[in-house]
Short mmCIF file of C-alpha atoms and ligand atoms in Angstrom, two decimals:
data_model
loop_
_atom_site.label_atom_id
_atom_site.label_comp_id
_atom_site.label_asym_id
_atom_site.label_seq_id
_atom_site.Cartn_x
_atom_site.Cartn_y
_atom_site.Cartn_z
CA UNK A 4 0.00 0.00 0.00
CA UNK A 5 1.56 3.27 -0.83
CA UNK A 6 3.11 5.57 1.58
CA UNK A 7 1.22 8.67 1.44
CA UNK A 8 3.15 11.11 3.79
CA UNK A 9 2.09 8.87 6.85
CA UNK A 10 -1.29 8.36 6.49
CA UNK A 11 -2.91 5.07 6.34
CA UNK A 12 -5.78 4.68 3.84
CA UNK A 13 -8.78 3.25 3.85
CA UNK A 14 -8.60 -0.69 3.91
CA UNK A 15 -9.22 -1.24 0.09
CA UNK A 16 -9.76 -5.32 0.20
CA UNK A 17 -11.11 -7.16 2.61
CA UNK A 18 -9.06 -10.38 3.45
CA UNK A 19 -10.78 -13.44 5.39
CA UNK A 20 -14.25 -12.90 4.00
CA UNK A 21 -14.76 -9.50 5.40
CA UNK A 22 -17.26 -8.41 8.21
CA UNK A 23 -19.15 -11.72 7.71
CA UNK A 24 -15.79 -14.07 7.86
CA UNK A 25 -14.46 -12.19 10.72
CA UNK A 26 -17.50 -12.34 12.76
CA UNK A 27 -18.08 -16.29 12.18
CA UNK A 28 -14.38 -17.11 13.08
CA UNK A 29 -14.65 -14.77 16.09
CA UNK A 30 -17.91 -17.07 16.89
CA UNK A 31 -16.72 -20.50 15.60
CA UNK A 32 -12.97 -20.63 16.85
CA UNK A 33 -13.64 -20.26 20.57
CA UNK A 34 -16.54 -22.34 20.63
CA UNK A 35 -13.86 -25.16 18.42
CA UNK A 36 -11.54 -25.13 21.58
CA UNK A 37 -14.30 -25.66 23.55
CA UNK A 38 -15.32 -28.80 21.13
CA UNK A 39 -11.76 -29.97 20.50
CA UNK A 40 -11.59 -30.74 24.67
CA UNK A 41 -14.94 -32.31 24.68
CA UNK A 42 -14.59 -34.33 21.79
CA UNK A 43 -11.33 -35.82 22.89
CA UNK A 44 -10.70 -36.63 26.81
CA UNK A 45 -9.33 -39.68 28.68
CA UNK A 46 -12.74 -41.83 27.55
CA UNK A 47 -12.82 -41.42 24.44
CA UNK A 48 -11.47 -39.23 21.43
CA UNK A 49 -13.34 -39.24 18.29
CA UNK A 50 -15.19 -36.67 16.00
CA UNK A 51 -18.46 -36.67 17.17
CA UNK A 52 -21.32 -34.04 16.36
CA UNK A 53 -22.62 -33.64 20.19
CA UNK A 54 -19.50 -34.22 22.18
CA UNK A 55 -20.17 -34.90 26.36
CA UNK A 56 -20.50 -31.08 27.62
CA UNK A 57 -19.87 -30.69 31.12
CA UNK A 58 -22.15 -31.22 34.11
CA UNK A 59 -22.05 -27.80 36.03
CA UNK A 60 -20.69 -24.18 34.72
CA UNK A 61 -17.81 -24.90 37.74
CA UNK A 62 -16.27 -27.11 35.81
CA UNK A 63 -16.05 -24.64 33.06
CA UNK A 64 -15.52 -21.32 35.11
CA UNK A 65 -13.27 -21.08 38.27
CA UNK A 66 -12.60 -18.09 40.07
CA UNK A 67 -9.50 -18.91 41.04
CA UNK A 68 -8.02 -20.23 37.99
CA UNK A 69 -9.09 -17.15 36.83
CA UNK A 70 -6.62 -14.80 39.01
CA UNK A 71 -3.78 -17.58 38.84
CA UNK A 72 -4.36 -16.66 34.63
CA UNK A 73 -4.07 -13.24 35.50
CA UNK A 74 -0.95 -13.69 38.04
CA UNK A 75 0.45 -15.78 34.89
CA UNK A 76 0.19 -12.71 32.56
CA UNK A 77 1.15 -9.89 35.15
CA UNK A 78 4.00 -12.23 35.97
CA UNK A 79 5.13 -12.17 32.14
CA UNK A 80 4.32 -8.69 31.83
CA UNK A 81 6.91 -8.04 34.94
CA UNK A 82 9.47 -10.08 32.96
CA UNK A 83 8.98 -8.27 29.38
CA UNK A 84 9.53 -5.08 31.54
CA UNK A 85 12.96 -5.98 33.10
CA UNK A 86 15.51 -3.68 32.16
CA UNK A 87 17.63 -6.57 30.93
CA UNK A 88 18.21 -7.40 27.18
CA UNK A 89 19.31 -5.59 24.25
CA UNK A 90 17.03 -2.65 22.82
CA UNK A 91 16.39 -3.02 19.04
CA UNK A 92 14.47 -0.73 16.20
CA UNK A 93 11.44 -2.46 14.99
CA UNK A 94 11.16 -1.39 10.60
CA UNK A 95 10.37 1.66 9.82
CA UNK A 96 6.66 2.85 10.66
CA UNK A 97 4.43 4.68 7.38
CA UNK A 98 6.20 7.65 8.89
CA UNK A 99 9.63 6.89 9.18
CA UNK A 100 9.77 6.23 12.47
CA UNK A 101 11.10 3.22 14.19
CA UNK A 102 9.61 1.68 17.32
CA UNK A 103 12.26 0.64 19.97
CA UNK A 104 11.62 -2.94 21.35
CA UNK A 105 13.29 -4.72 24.49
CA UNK A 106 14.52 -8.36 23.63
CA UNK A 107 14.69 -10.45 26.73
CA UNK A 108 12.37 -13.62 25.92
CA UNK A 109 14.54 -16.07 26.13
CA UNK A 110 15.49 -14.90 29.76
CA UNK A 111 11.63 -14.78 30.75
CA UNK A 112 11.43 -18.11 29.12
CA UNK A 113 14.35 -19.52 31.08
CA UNK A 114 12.99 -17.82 34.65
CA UNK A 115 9.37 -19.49 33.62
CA UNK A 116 11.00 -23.08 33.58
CA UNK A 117 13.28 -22.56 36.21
CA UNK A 118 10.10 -21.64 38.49
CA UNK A 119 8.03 -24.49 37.46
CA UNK A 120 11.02 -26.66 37.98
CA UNK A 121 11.13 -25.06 41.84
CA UNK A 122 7.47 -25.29 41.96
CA UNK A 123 7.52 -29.61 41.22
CA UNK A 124 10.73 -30.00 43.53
CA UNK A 125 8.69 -28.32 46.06
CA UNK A 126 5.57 -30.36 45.74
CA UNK A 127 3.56 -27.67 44.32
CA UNK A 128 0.58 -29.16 42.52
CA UNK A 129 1.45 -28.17 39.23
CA UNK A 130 -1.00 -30.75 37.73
CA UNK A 131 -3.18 -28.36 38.59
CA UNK A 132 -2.75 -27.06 34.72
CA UNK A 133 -4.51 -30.45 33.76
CA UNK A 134 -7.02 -30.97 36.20
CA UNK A 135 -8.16 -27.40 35.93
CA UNK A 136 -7.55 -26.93 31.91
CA UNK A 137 -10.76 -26.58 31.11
CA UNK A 138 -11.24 -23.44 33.81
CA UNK A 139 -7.61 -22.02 32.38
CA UNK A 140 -8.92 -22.47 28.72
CA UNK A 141 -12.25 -20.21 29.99
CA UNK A 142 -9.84 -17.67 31.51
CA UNK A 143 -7.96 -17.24 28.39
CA UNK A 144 -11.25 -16.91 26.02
CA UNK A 145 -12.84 -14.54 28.19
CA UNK A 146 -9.12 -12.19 28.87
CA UNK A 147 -8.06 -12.31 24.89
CA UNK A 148 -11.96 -11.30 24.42
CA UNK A 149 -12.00 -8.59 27.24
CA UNK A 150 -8.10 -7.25 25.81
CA UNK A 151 -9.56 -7.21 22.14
CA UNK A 152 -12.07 -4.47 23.29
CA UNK A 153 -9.66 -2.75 25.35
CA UNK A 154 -7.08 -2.09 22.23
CA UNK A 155 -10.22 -1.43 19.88
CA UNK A 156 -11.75 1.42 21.99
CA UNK A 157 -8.20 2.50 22.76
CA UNK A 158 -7.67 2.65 18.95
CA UNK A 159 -10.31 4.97 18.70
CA UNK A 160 -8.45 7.31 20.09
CA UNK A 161 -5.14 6.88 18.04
CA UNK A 162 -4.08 9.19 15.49
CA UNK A 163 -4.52 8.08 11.82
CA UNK A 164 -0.54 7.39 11.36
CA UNK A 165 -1.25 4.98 14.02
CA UNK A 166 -3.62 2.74 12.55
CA UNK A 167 -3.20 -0.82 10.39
CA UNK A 168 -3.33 -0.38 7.00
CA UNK A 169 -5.48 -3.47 7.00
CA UNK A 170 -7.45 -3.03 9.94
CA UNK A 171 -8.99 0.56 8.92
CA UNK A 172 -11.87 -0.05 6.80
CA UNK A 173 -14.66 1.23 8.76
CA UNK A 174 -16.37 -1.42 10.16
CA UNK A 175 -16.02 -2.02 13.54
CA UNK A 176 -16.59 -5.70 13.25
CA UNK A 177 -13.99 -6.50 10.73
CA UNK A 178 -11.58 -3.52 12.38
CA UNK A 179 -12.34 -5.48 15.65
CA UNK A 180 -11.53 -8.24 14.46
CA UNK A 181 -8.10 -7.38 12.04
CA UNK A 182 -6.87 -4.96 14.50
CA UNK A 183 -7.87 -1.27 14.21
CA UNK A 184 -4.24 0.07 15.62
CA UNK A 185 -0.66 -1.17 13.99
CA UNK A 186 1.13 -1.38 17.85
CA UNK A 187 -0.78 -0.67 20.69
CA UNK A 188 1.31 0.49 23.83
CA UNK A 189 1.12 1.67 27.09
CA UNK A 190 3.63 3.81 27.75
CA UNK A 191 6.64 1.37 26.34
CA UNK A 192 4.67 -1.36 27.10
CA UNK A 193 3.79 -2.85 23.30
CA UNK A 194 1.09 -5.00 23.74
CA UNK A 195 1.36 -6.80 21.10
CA UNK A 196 5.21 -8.52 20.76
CA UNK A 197 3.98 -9.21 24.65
CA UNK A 198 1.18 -11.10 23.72
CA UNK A 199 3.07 -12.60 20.62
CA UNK A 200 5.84 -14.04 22.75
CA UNK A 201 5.00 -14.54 26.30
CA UNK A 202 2.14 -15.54 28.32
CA UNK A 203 0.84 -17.99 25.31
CA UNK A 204 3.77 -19.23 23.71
CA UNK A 205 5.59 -19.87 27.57
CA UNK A 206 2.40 -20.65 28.49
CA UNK A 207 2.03 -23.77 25.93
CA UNK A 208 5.41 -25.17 26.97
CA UNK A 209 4.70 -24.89 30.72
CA UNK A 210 1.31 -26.74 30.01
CA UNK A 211 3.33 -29.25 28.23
CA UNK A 212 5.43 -30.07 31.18
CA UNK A 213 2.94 -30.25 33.60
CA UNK A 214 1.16 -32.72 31.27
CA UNK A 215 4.71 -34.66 32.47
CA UNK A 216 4.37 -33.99 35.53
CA UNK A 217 0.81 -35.47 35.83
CA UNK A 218 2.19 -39.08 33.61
CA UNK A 219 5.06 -39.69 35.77
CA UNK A 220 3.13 -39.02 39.07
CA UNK A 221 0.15 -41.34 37.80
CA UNK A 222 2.78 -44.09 36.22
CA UNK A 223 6.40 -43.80 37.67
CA UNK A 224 7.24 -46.98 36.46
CA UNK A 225 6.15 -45.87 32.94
CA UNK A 226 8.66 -43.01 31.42
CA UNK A 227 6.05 -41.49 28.66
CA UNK A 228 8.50 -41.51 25.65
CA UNK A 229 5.79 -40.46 23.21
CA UNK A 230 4.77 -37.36 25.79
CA UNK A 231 8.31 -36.52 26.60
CA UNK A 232 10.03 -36.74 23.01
CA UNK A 233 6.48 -34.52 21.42
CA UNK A 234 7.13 -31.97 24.81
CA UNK A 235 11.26 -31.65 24.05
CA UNK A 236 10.51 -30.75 20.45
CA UNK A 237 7.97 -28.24 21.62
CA UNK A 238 10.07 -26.54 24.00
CA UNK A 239 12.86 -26.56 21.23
CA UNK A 240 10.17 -24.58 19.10
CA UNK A 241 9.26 -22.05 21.92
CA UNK A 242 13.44 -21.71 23.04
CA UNK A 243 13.97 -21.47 19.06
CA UNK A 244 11.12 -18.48 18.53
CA UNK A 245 12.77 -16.51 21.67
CA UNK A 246 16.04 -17.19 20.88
CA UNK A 247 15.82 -15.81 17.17
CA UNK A 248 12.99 -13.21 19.06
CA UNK A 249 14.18 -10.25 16.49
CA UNK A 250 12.97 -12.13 13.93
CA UNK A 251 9.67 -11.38 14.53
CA UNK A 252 10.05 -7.78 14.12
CA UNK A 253 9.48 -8.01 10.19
CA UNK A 254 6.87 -10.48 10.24
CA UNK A 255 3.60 -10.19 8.59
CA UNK A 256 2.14 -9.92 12.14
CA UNK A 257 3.96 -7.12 13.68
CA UNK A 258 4.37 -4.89 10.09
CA UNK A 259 1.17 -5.47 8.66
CA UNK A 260 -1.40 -6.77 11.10
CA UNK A 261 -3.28 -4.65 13.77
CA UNK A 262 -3.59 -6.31 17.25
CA UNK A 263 -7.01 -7.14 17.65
CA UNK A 264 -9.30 -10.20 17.94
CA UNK A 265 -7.48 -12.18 15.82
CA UNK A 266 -3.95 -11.95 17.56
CA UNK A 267 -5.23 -11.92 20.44
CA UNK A 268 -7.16 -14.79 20.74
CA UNK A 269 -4.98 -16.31 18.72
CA UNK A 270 -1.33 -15.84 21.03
CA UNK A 271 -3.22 -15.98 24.30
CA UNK A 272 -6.19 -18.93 23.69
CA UNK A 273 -5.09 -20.81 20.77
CA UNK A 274 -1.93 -21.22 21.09
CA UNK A 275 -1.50 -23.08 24.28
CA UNK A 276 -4.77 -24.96 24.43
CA UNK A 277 -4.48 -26.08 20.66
CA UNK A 278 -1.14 -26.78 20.25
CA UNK A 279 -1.37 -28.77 23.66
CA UNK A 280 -3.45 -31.11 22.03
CA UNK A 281 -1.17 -33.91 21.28
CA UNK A 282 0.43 -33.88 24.80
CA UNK A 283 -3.14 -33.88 26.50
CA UNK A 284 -3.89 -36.91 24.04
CA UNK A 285 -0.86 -38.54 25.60
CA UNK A 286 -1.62 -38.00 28.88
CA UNK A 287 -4.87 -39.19 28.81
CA UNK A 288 -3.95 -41.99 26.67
CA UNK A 289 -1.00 -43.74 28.59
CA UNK A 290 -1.50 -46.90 26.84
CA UNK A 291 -0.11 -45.40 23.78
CA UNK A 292 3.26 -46.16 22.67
CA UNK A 293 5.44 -47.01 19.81
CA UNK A 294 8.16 -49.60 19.38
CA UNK A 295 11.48 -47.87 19.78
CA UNK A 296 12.40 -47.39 15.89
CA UNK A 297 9.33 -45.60 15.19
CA UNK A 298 9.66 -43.61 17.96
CA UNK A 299 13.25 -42.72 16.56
CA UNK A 300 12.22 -42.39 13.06
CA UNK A 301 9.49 -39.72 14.83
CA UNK A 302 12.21 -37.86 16.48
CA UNK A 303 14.64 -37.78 13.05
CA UNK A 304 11.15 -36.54 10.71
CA UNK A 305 11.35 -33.69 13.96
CA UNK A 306 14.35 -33.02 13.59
CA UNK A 307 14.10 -32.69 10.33
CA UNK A 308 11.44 -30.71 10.19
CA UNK A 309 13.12 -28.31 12.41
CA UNK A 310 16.51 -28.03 10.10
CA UNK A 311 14.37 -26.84 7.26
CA UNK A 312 12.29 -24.62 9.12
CA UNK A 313 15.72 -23.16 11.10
CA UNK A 314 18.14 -23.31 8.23
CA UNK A 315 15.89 -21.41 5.81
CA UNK A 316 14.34 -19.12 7.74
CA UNK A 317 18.04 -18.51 9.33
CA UNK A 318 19.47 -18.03 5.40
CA UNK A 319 16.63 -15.16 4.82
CA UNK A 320 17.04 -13.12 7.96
CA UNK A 321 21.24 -13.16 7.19
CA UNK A 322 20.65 -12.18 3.41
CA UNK A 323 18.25 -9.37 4.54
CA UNK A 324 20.93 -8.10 7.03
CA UNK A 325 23.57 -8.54 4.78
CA UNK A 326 23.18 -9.85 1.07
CA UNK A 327 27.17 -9.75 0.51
CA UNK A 328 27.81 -12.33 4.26
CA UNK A 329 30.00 -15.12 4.13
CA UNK A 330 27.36 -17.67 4.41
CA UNK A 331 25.07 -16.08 1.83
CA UNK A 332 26.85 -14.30 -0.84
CA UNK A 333 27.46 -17.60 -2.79
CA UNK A 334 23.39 -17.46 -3.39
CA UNK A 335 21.71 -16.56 -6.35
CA UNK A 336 19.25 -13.24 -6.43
CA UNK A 337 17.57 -11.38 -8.81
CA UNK A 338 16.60 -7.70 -8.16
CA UNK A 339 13.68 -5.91 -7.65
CA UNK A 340 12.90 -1.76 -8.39
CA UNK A 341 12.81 -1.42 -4.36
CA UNK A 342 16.62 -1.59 -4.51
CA UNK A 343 15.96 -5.43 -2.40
CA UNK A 344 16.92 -8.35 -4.15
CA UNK A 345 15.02 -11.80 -4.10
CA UNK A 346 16.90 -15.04 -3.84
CA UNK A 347 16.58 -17.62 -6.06
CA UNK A 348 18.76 -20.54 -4.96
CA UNK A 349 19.26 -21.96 -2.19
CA UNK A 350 16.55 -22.57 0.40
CA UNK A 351 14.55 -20.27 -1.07
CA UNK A 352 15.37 -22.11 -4.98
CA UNK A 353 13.30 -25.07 -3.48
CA UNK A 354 9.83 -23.48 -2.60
CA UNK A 355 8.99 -20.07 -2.17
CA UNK A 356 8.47 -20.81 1.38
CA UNK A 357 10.41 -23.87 2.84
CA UNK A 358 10.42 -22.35 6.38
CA UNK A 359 6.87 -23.48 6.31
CA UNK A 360 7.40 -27.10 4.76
CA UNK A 361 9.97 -27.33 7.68
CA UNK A 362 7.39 -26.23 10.33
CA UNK A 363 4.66 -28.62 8.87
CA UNK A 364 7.11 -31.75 8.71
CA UNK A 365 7.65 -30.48 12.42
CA UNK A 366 4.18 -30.42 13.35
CA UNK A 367 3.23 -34.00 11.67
CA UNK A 368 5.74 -35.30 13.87
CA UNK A 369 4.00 -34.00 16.80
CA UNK A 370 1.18 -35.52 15.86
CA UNK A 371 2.71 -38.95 14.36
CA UNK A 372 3.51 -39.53 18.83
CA UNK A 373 -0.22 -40.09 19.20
CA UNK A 374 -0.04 -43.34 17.02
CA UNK A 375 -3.27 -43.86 14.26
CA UNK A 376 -6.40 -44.44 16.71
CA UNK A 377 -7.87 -41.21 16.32
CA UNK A 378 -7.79 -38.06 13.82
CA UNK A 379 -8.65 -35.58 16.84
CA UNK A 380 -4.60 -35.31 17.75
CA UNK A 381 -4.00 -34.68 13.68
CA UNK A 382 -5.85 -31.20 14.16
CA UNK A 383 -2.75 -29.32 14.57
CA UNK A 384 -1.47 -30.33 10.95
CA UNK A 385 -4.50 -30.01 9.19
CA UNK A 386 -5.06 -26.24 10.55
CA UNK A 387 -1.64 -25.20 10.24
CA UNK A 388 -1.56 -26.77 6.33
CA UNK A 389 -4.57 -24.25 6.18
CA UNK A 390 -3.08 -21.80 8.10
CA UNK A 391 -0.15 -21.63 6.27
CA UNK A 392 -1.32 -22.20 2.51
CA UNK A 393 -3.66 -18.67 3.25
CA UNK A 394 -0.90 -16.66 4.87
CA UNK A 395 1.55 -17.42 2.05
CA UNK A 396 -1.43 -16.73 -0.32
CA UNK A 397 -1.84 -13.69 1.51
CA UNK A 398 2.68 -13.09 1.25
CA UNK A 399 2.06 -13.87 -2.10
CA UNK A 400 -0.36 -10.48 -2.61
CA UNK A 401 1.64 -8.07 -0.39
CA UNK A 402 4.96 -9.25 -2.36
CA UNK A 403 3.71 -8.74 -6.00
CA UNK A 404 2.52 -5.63 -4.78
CA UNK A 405 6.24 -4.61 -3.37
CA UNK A 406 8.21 -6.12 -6.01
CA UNK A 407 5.50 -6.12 -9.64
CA UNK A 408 7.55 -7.48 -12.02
CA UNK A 409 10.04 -8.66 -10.17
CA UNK A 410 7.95 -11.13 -8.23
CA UNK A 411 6.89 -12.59 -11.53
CA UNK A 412 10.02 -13.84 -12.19
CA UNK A 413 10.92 -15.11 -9.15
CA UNK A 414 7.34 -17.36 -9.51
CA UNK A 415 8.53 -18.53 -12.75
CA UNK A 416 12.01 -19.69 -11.37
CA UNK A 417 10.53 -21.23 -8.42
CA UNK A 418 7.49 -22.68 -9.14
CA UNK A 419 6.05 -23.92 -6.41
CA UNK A 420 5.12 -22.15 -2.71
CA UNK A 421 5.59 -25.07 -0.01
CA UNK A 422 5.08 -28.69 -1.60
CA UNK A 423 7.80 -29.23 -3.96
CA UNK A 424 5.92 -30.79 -7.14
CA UNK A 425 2.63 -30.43 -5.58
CA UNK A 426 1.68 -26.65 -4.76
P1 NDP B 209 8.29 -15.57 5.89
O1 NDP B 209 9.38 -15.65 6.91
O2 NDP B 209 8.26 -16.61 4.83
O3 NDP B 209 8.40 -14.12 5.27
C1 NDP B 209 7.87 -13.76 4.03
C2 NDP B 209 8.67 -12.58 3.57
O4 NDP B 209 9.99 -13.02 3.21
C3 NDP B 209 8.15 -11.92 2.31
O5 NDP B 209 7.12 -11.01 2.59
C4 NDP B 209 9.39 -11.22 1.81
O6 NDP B 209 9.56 -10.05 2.63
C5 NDP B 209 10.51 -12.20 2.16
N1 NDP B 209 10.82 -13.09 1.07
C6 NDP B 209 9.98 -13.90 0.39
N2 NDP B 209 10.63 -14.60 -0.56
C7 NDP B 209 11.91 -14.20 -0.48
C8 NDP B 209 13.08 -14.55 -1.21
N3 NDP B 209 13.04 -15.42 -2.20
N4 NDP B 209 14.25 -13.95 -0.87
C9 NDP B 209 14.29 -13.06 0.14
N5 NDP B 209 13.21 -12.68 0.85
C10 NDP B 209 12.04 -13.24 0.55
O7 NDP B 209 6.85 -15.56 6.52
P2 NDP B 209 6.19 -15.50 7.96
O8 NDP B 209 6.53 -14.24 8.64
O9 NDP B 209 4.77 -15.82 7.66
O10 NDP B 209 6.79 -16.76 8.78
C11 NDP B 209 7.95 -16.74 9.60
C12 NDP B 209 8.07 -18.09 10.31
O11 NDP B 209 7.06 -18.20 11.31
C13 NDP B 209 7.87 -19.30 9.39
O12 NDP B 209 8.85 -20.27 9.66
C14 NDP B 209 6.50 -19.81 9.73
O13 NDP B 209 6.44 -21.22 9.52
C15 NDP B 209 6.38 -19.43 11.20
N6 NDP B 209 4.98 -19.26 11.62
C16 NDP B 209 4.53 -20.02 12.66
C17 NDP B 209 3.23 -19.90 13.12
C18 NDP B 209 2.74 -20.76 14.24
O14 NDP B 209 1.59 -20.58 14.66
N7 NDP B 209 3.52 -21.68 14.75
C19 NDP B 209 2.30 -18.91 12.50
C20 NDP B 209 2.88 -18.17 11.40
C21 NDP B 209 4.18 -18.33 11.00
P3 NDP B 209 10.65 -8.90 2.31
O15 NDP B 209 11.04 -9.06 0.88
O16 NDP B 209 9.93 -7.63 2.61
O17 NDP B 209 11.80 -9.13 3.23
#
């Protein structure tokens, strides 16, 4: 979208089918969390149309849980504040101007673990995460619903160079949902790398490990391979996304995406009670396990998986920073008229977007633990495929727009987005 001394335009397109998308995925996601923990529990774990709902709104609601969510978030939100870390720039704003951003992640990640390591030497009942998930997923819905109209009435108060560029169309539904404003602070507090990073993502892996926890209490005598190898690659992806935390500074989230429904549901809900899913299925499902060269051809697909997903996105970020490095100036490129050049061998020769093959070999893996018995722990793969095939359709848009021409012929030479030979 063009730069027009500052000021953000009118959202022209609508992406996600508009008002009427927006307001049936802010409808039908929470109420699929809801169904994904019905559908599949320690009895059974099937598709089902009318899954067993609970007897009592306690089980669903819990006071408590609910200020132990909010002591979890205010307890992140003390971390992200530390004056600890390097300061970066974010990219340049519509008006030049370049928001500063604390990186200390991986230290709040490594305090989080360290904690719930002290709290299960201690005897704390940290199971608490899985007798009581249903009460924590509640308190996420109904704080990611209650933040979402907090940063869209704040918004409304935001000057215009503030704004998304694809969160300002006028309608407060699809605004609501998008994100009306770009980066929402408080002071230096910016909402939204918070809620990308911390109390969801830390969240998921802390969830994870109490899932652990709660196997090797119930079965000492039983080590849960399948639950511990699926948690260690999870907490490699968490330690990986705050480790490389800069990274996220040019992604389609944080440049082009307002923080509103969407994100915030999404880091804060989603995230840890989805991508959970696999673990829960493993706890409740103790019987299942896998001869010991499955389990290791499992771990090497993870692996895997993870190299691609590292080593590509890892080759981008150092040709962005420098196109003439050591390790990248042996690549091919071809120009484009914003002075940027596009590579063409390489990672980035393969598919247009191998970092997301990597991550969805990576995720099958995660799912591959829970055996064949059921498709319920194969959501996680199937969404992200979807997920992933519309944001890189969505890429795809915002990059012919940069580049024109040049985007052309980088299609031509590299023909297909994330499935070699397939799409
Ligand atoms: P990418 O990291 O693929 O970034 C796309 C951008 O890369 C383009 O807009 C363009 O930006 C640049 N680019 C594209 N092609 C080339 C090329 N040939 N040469 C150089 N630069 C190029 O996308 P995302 O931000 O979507 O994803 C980042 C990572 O996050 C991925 O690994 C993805 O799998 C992961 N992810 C994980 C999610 C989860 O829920 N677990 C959700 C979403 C993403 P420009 O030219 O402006 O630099």
């Amino acid at each position: 979208m063009a730069q027009d001394n500052g000021k953000v335009p009118q959202t022209a397109h609508y992406e996600f089918g508009g008002p009427v998308g927006a307001l049936f995925i802010m409808i039908s996601l929470p109420v699929f969390i809801y169904y994904l923990y019905f559908a599949c529990d320690k009895n059974s774990c099937a598709v089902t149309l009318l899954p067993l709902l609970p007897g009592s709104w306690d089980e669903i609601f819990d006071l408590q849980v609910f200020m132990i969510f909010l002591g979890w978030v205010a307890f992140q939100a003390v971390l992200y504040m530390l004056p600890i870390g390097k300061k970066v720039k974010g990219l340049p704003l519509r008006t030049g101007r370049r928001l500063q951003y604390r990186m200390n992640g991986l230290l709040a990640f490594v305090i989080s673990v360290a904690l719930f390591a002290a709290l299960v030497y201690y005897q704390y009942p940290v199971t608490i995460l899985y007798d009581k998930f249903l009460p924590f997923l509640t308190s996420s819905v109904i704080f990611s619903a209650a933040l979402s109209v907090f940063v869209y009435i704040k918004s409304l108060a935001a000057p215009n160079h503030a704004l998304a560029a694809g969160g300002n169309s006028g309608n407060i539904i699809y605004d609501f949902f998008i994100g009306h404003e770009l980066n929402p602070r408080l002071g230096n507090f910016d909402i939204k790398i918070f809620c990308e990073l911390r109390p969801g993502l830390i969240g998921w892996v802390l969830i994870d490990l109490a899932f652990v926890v709660k196997s090797w209490t119930d079965f000492p005598d039983n080590p849960p391979w399948c639950l511990l190898a699926v948690t260690f690659s999870q907490v490699l992806y968490v330690a990986d996304s705050l480790w490389f935390e800069e990274c996220i500074l040019s992604t389609m989230d944080i440049i082009h995406d307002g923080f509103g429904f969407m994100l915030s549901f999404g880091d804060l809900a989603w995230v840890p009670f989805t991508y959970t899913l696999q673990a829960r299925y493993l706890v409740d499902h103790p019987e299942k396990t896998m001869p010991s060269y499955c389990l290791m051809a499992v771990v090497a697909l993870g692996f895997l998986g993870y190299y691609i997903f590292r080593a590509s996105n890892s080759q981008k970020n150092a040709f962005r920073q420098n196109p003439h490095g050591d390790g990248v100036k042996h690549l091919q490129s071809i120009p484009t008229a914003t002075g940027k050049r596009l590579l063409v061998s390489g990672w980035w020769g393969l598919v247009r977007h191998p970092n997301y093959l990597g991550d969805l070999i990576l995720a099958l893996s995660w799912s591959l633990y829970c055996g064949f018995d059921s498709i319920i722990p194969y959501f996680y793969p199937i969404y992200f495929t979807v997920l992933l095939v519309h944001r890189c359709l969505r890429d795809a848009a915002m990059c012919k727009e940069k580049y024109g021409e040049a985007w052309d012929r980088y299609c031509q030479k590299v023909p297909y987005r994330i499935f070699p030979y397939i799409f």
